[in-house]
Coordinates of C-alpha atoms in Angstrom, one line a residue:
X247 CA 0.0 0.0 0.0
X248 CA 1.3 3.5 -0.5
X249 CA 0.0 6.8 1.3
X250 CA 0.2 10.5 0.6
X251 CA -0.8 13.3 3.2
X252 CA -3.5 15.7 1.2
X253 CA -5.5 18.5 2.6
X254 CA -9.0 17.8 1.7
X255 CA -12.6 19.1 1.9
X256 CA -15.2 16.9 3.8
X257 CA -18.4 16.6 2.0
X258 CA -20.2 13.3 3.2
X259 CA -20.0 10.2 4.8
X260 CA -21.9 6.7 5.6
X261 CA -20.2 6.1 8.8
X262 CA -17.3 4.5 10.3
X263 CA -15.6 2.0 7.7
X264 CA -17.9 2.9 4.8
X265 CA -17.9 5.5 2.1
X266 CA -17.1 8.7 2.4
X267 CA -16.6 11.8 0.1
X268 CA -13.9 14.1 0.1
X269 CA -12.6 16.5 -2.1
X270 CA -9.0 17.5 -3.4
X271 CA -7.4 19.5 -5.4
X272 CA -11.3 19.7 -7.0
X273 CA -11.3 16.1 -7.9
X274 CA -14.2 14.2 -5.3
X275 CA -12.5 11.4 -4.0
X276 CA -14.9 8.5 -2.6
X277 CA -12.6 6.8 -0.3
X278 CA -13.0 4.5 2.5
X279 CA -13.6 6.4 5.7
X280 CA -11.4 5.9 8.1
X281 CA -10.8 9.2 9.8
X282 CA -14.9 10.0 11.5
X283 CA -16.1 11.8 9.1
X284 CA -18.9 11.1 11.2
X285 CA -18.6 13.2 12.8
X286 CA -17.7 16.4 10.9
X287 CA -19.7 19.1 9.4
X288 CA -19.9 19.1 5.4
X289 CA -17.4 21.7 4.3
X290 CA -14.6 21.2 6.8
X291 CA -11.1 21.0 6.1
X292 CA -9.3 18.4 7.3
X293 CA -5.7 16.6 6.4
X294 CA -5.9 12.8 5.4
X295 CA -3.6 10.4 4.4
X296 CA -5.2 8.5 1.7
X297 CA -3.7 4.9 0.9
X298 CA -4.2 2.9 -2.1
X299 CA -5.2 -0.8 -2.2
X300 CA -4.6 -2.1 -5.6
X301 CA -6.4 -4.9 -7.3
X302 CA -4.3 -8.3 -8.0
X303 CA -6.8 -8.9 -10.6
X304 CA -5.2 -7.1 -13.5
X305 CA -3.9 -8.7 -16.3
X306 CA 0.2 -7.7 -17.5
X307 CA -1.4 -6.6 -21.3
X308 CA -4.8 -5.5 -19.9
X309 CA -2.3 -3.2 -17.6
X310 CA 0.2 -1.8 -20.2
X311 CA -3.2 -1.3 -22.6
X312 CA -4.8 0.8 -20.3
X313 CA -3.3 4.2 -20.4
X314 CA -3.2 5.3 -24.4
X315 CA -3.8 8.5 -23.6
X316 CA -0.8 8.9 -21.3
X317 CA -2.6 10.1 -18.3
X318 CA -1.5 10.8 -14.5
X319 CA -5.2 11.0 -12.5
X320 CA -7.5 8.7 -10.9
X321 CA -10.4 7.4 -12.6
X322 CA -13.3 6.0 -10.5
X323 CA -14.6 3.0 -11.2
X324 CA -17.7 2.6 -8.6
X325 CA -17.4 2.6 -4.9
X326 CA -13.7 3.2 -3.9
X327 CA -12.6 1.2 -6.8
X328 CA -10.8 3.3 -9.2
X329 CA -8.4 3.1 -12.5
X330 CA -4.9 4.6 -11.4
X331 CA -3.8 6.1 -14.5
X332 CA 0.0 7.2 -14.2
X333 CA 3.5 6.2 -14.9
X334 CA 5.9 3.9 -13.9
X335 CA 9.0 5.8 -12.1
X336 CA 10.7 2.8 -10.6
X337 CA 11.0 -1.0 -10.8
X338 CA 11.8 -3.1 -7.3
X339 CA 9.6 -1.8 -6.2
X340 CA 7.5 -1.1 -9.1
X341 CA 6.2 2.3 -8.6
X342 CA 3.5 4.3 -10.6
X343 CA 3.2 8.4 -10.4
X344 CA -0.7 9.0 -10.8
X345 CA -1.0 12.6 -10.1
X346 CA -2.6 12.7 -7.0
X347 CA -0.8 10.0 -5.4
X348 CA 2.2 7.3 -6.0
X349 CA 1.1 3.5 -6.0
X350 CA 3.7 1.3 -4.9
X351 CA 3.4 -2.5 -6.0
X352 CA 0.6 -2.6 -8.3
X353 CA 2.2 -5.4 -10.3
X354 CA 5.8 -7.0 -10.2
X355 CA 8.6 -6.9 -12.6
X356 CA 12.6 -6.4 -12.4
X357 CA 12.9 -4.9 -16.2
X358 CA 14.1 -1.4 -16.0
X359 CA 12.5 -1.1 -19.5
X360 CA 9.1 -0.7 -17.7
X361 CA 10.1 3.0 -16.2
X362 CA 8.6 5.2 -18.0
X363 CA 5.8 3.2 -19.5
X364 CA 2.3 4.6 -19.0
X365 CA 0.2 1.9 -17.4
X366 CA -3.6 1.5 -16.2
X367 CA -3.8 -0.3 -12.9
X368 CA -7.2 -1.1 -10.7
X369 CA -7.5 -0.2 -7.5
X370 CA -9.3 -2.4 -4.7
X371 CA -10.1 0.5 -1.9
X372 CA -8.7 4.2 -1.9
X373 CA -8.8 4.7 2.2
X374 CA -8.2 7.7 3.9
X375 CA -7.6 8.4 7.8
X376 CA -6.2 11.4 9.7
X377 CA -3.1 12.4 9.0

């Protein structure tokens, strides 16, 4: 899992461990809630450190296919799920810049020829708690 610490509107939330909705940098995030938004007014500004869960679903071609348009941004999905569009920037560990936030490990390789690619991996759960 990877984490980055983002100062981010509340909007809404479910409860304890359910969905919630934030916003950052103007994108609405729907994220796993983690950090009571519960208890907080709609509107308040609060820091978070979101973590990404990604998928071990994805297929190596379905990966590498998924980004044509060269893209650094999260795409949700439904839920928390989302499509981390971004760019590989390292290999051992593999590591994929997608804007908002890095995802560390999506998928495994050792072939430096990777850095650079522009890749499409899934998401499981983007959480957030306090930061």
């Amino acid at each position: 899992m990877t984490a980055c610490i983002v100062a981010a509107t509340f909007l809404a939330s479910d409860g304890d461990y359910l969905e919630a909705v934030i916003e950052v940098d103007g994108q609405r995030l729907h994220v796993m809630d983690e950090f009571g938004g519960g208890q907080l007014a709609a509107g308040t500004q609060v820091r978070l450190e979101l973590s990404a869960m990604p998928s071990e679903m994805d297929d190596w071609d379905a990966i590498f296919r998924a980004n044509p348009g060269r893209e650094q941004r999260l795409l949700r999905l439904d839920g928390w799920r989302y499509l981390a569009l971004g760019v590989v920037i390292s290999v051992d560990p593999v590591v994929c810049d997608c804007g908002l936030l890095r995802v560390e490990d999506p998928f495994t390789t050792h072939d430096a020829r990777c850095v650079g690619a522009y890749v499409g991996v899934t998401l499981a759960r983007l959480d957030a708690c306090l930061a």
